[in-house]
Amino acid sequence: MASPAAAGQVSQAHRSTAVIDGYLGAISDDLDNPGTDAVDAVGYLIGADGFFNGWIDGNWAVQLDLNAQIAGPLEYLPGEGTYRTALAGAAHFAYRDPEQFAASLFGAVQQVTDTVDDEETSALAYALIGAEAQAYLDDLTLYIQAGVALTEPGEPDGGASYRDYGTFGFVRGVLRYFLTDNLRLQAEATYGQGTVGYYSFGVPDYIGADVPVTLTMVRLQADYRPDDSDVSYFAAYEASLNSQEVSGVARSSLAQRVMVGVKLDMGAETLKTRDR
């Protein structure tokens, strides 16, 4: 599952700011399906993000996000490498006091596509809407986000994407601690519940059913920006567990990712001012 929309990050100065980043990494996706052998699919990650924030008037601001990622080749079946691409865009409308807090509404859309041997096997679009807030406590930022993800119902020929993406509600909490203005540690967790629309252990009746799903995700990240530089560097570890059960039959998917990347700041003097 792709992560929910990113938290807003703006400069303390009331001017437009932007961030562009790119990263490389690796992914391991462990599948536990009753009646079949366990699968450990391993592949690479390549991603890029862009964030733009513009102030409207006084304390009101709008942020726009763009995200793109490709992962693969993941061998869920022997000899078949699956490439998964995700394209996303989001908008945040926020009230901000850079000295104390921020509160906003957000909306996002994402397209997920699976390709095997250069042939598209499934494509799924979904939307996220919700609210978020941040509190600025000296060197600590507290952030919480809650919302719902909505997608079309599963179809018998919809493909494997319907096993991992569905309609659900989620809550996400983030702690960011600044050891210095340019050295940041971050820990976050997400929890969600809902349904998925594709579920099969060779039993066609489950395809297209509303199958209960529980989602949990944790992420640890460190960011460092040399003083007097517009470039910062980051490393992150992320693990997400997708658990599903219908008629007493359960399956799960544990995806783990490690990433390293670089960010270019435009308009923010430090990591701390970018955050606030």
Coordinates of C-alpha atoms in Angstrom, one line a residue:
M1 CA 0.0 0.0 0.0
A2 CA 1.2 3.4 -0.7
S3 CA 1.5 5.8 2.1
P4 CA -1.3 8.4 2.7
A5 CA -0.8 12.0 1.6
A6 CA 2.3 13.7 3.0
A7 CA 2.2 16.1 5.9
G8 CA 2.4 19.8 4.9
Q9 CA 5.9 21.3 5.3
V10 CA 6.4 25.1 4.8
S11 CA 9.0 27.8 5.6
Q12 CA 8.6 29.9 8.7
A13 CA 8.8 33.0 6.4
H14 CA 5.6 33.8 4.6
R15 CA 6.7 33.1 1.1
S16 CA 6.4 30.3 -1.4
T17 CA 8.6 27.3 -0.8
A18 CA 9.2 24.0 -2.6
V19 CA 11.0 20.7 -2.2
I20 CA 12.1 18.2 -4.8
D21 CA 13.5 14.8 -3.8
G22 CA 14.6 11.5 -5.3
Y23 CA 15.4 8.2 -3.7
L24 CA 16.5 4.7 -4.3
G25 CA 15.8 1.6 -2.2
A26 CA 14.8 -2.0 -1.9
I27 CA 11.5 -3.8 -1.1
S28 CA 10.7 -7.2 0.3
D29 CA 7.1 -8.4 0.1
D30 CA 6.3 -11.5 2.1
L31 CA 3.0 -13.1 1.3
D32 CA 1.3 -15.7 3.5
N33 CA -1.5 -17.4 1.7
P34 CA -3.2 -20.5 3.1
G35 CA -3.0 -23.5 0.7
T36 CA 0.1 -22.1 -1.1
D37 CA 3.8 -21.8 -0.4
A38 CA 4.9 -18.6 1.3
V39 CA 6.3 -16.0 -1.2
D40 CA 9.2 -13.6 -0.5
A41 CA 9.3 -11.2 -3.5
V42 CA 12.3 -8.8 -3.6
G43 CA 12.9 -5.9 -5.8
Y44 CA 14.2 -2.3 -6.1
L45 CA 12.5 1.0 -5.5
I46 CA 12.9 4.3 -7.4
G47 CA 10.9 7.3 -6.5
A48 CA 10.5 11.1 -6.8
D49 CA 8.4 13.6 -4.9
G50 CA 7.7 17.3 -5.3
F51 CA 6.0 19.7 -2.8
F52 CA 5.0 23.3 -3.4
N53 CA 3.6 25.7 -0.7
G54 CA 2.1 29.1 -1.4
W55 CA 0.6 31.5 1.1
I56 CA -2.8 32.9 0.2
D57 CA -3.3 35.6 2.8
G58 CA -2.1 35.9 6.4
N59 CA -2.1 32.4 7.9
W60 CA -3.8 30.6 5.0
A61 CA -1.7 28.4 2.7
V62 CA -2.1 25.8 0.0
Q63 CA 0.3 22.9 -0.6
L64 CA 0.4 20.7 -3.7
D65 CA 2.2 17.3 -3.7
L66 CA 3.2 15.1 -6.6
N67 CA 4.6 11.6 -6.1
A68 CA 5.9 8.8 -8.4
Q69 CA 7.3 5.4 -7.6
I70 CA 8.2 2.2 -9.3
A71 CA 9.0 -1.1 -7.6
G72 CA 10.1 -4.4 -9.1
P73 CA 10.7 -7.0 -10.4
L74 CA 8.8 -8.8 -7.7
E75 CA 8.4 -12.5 -8.4
Y76 CA 5.1 -13.4 -6.8
L77 CA 5.0 -16.4 -9.3
P78 CA 8.2 -18.2 -10.4
G79 CA 9.7 -16.6 -13.5
E80 CA 7.2 -13.7 -13.6
G81 CA 8.5 -10.3 -12.5
T82 CA 5.8 -7.8 -11.5
Y83 CA 6.5 -4.1 -11.7
R84 CA 4.2 -1.8 -9.7
T85 CA 4.0 1.9 -10.5
A86 CA 2.2 4.4 -8.4
L87 CA 1.4 8.0 -9.4
A88 CA -0.2 10.4 -6.9
G89 CA -1.2 14.0 -6.4
A90 CA -2.5 15.8 -3.3
A91 CA -3.7 19.2 -2.2
H92 CA -3.7 20.6 1.3
F93 CA -5.7 23.8 2.4
A94 CA -4.2 24.9 5.7
Y95 CA -4.4 27.5 8.5
R96 CA -0.9 27.9 9.9
D97 CA 0.7 29.7 12.8
P98 CA 4.4 28.8 12.2
E99 CA 5.1 29.4 15.9
Q100 CA 2.4 27.2 17.3
F101 CA 0.3 24.9 15.1
A102 CA -1.3 24.1 11.8
A103 CA -4.6 22.5 10.8
S104 CA -5.8 21.6 7.3
L105 CA -8.0 19.6 5.0
F106 CA -6.5 17.4 2.3
G107 CA -7.5 15.4 -0.8
A108 CA -5.4 13.0 -2.9
V109 CA -5.7 10.7 -5.9
Q110 CA -3.5 7.8 -6.9
Q111 CA -3.2 5.4 -9.8
V112 CA -1.5 2.0 -9.1
T113 CA -0.6 -0.2 -12.1
D114 CA 0.9 -3.7 -12.1
T115 CA 2.8 -4.9 -15.2
V116 CA 4.2 -8.4 -15.9
D117 CA 6.4 -9.0 -19.0
D118 CA 5.5 -5.6 -20.4
E119 CA 1.8 -6.4 -20.2
E120 CA -0.5 -4.5 -17.9
T121 CA -2.3 -6.9 -15.6
S122 CA -4.2 -4.5 -13.4
A123 CA -4.8 -0.8 -12.8
L124 CA -6.6 0.8 -9.9
A125 CA -7.4 4.4 -9.0
Y126 CA -8.4 5.6 -5.6
A127 CA -8.9 8.8 -3.7
L128 CA -8.1 9.9 -0.1
I129 CA -9.8 12.7 1.8
G130 CA -9.4 13.8 5.4
A131 CA -8.0 16.3 8.0
E132 CA -4.7 16.8 9.6
A133 CA -3.1 19.0 12.3
Q134 CA 0.4 19.8 13.7
A135 CA 1.6 21.2 17.0
Y136 CA 5.0 22.9 17.3
L137 CA 6.6 22.3 20.7
D138 CA 10.2 23.8 20.8
D139 CA 12.2 21.1 19.1
L140 CA 9.3 18.6 18.7
T141 CA 6.6 18.5 16.1
L142 CA 3.5 16.4 16.7
Y143 CA 1.4 15.5 13.7
I144 CA -1.8 13.6 13.3
Q145 CA -3.8 12.8 10.1
A146 CA -7.1 11.0 9.7
G147 CA -9.2 10.2 6.7
V148 CA -10.7 7.7 4.3
A149 CA -9.5 6.0 1.1
L150 CA -12.1 5.2 -1.5
T151 CA -11.8 3.0 -4.6
E152 CA -14.0 1.3 -7.1
P153 CA -15.5 -2.2 -6.2
G154 CA -13.4 -5.2 -7.0
E155 CA -14.1 -7.0 -10.3
P156 CA -13.4 -10.7 -11.2
D157 CA -10.8 -9.6 -13.8
G158 CA -9.5 -6.6 -11.9
G159 CA -6.2 -8.2 -11.0
A160 CA -4.0 -8.5 -8.0
S161 CA -4.1 -4.8 -7.1
Y162 CA -7.5 -5.4 -5.5
R163 CA -5.9 -7.6 -2.9
D164 CA -4.0 -4.7 -1.4
Y165 CA -6.1 -1.6 -2.1
G166 CA -9.6 -1.0 -1.0
T167 CA -12.0 1.3 0.9
F168 CA -10.9 2.0 4.5
G169 CA -10.5 4.6 7.2
F170 CA -7.1 5.4 8.7
V171 CA -5.3 7.4 11.3
R172 CA -1.6 8.4 11.2
G173 CA 0.6 9.8 13.9
V174 CA 4.1 11.4 13.4
L175 CA 6.8 12.6 15.8
R176 CA 9.6 14.8 14.5
Y177 CA 12.4 15.7 16.8
F178 CA 15.1 18.2 15.8
L179 CA 18.5 17.5 17.4
T180 CA 19.6 20.7 15.6
D181 CA 17.8 22.9 13.1
N182 CA 19.3 20.7 10.3
L183 CA 19.2 17.3 11.9
R184 CA 15.8 15.7 12.2
L185 CA 14.6 12.3 13.5
Q186 CA 11.1 11.0 12.6
A187 CA 8.9 8.1 13.8
E188 CA 5.4 7.5 12.5
A189 CA 2.7 4.9 12.6
T190 CA -0.5 4.4 10.6
Y191 CA -3.5 2.2 11.4
G192 CA -6.5 1.5 9.1
Q193 CA -9.5 -0.7 8.8
G194 CA -11.8 -1.4 5.8
T195 CA -12.5 -3.8 3.0
V196 CA -10.8 -5.0 -0.2
G197 CA -12.6 -6.2 -3.3
Y198 CA -10.4 -9.1 -4.5
Y199 CA -9.6 -12.2 -2.5
S200 CA -8.9 -15.6 -3.9
F201 CA -7.4 -18.9 -2.8
G202 CA -8.7 -20.5 -5.9
V203 CA -12.3 -19.9 -4.7
P204 CA -13.9 -17.6 -7.3
D205 CA -16.8 -16.7 -4.9
Y206 CA -14.4 -14.5 -2.9
I207 CA -13.5 -12.4 -6.0
G208 CA -15.5 -9.2 -5.8
A209 CA -16.5 -9.8 -2.2
D210 CA -16.1 -7.1 0.6
V211 CA -13.3 -8.7 2.6
P212 CA -12.3 -7.1 6.0
V213 CA -8.8 -5.8 6.0
T214 CA -6.5 -4.3 8.7
L215 CA -3.6 -2.1 7.8
T216 CA -0.6 -1.2 10.0
M217 CA 2.5 0.7 9.0
V218 CA 5.6 2.1 10.8
R219 CA 8.3 4.3 9.4
L220 CA 11.6 5.6 10.8
Q221 CA 13.5 8.3 9.1
A222 CA 16.6 10.6 9.6
D223 CA 17.2 13.8 7.7
Y224 CA 20.5 15.8 7.6
R225 CA 21.1 19.1 5.9
P226 CA 24.6 20.7 5.9
D227 CA 24.5 24.3 7.1
D228 CA 24.4 26.9 4.3
S229 CA 23.2 24.2 1.8
D230 CA 20.0 23.9 0.0
V231 CA 20.5 20.1 -0.3
S232 CA 19.6 17.6 2.4
Y233 CA 19.9 13.8 2.7
F234 CA 17.7 11.2 4.3
A235 CA 17.5 7.5 5.0
A236 CA 14.3 5.6 6.0
Y237 CA 12.9 2.2 6.9
E238 CA 9.3 1.3 6.5
A239 CA 7.2 -1.8 7.2
S240 CA 3.5 -2.3 6.4
L241 CA 1.3 -5.2 7.2
N242 CA -1.9 -6.0 5.3
S243 CA -4.1 -8.6 7.1
Q244 CA -7.3 -10.0 5.6
E245 CA -9.8 -12.7 6.6
V246 CA -13.0 -14.0 5.1
S247 CA -15.0 -17.1 6.1
G248 CA -12.3 -18.1 8.6
V249 CA -9.6 -18.0 6.0
A250 CA -6.8 -15.5 6.5
R251 CA -3.9 -14.1 4.4
S252 CA -1.4 -11.4 5.0
S253 CA 1.3 -9.4 3.2
L254 CA 4.3 -7.8 5.0
A255 CA 6.2 -5.3 2.9
Q256 CA 9.5 -3.8 4.1
R257 CA 11.3 -1.0 2.4
V258 CA 14.7 0.7 2.9
M259 CA 15.4 4.0 1.2
V260 CA 18.1 6.6 0.8
G261 CA 17.6 9.9 -1.0
V262 CA 18.4 13.6 -1.5
K263 CA 16.2 16.6 -1.3
L264 CA 16.5 20.1 -2.8
D265 CA 14.9 22.9 -0.7
M266 CA 13.8 26.2 -2.3
G267 CA 12.9 28.9 0.1
A268 CA 13.4 27.2 3.5
E269 CA 16.5 28.2 5.5
T270 CA 16.7 25.0 7.6
L271 CA 15.0 21.6 8.0
K272 CA 13.1 23.1 11.0
T273 CA 11.8 26.1 9.1
R274 CA 10.8 23.8 6.2
D275 CA 8.8 21.7 8.7
R276 CA 6.9 24.8 10.1

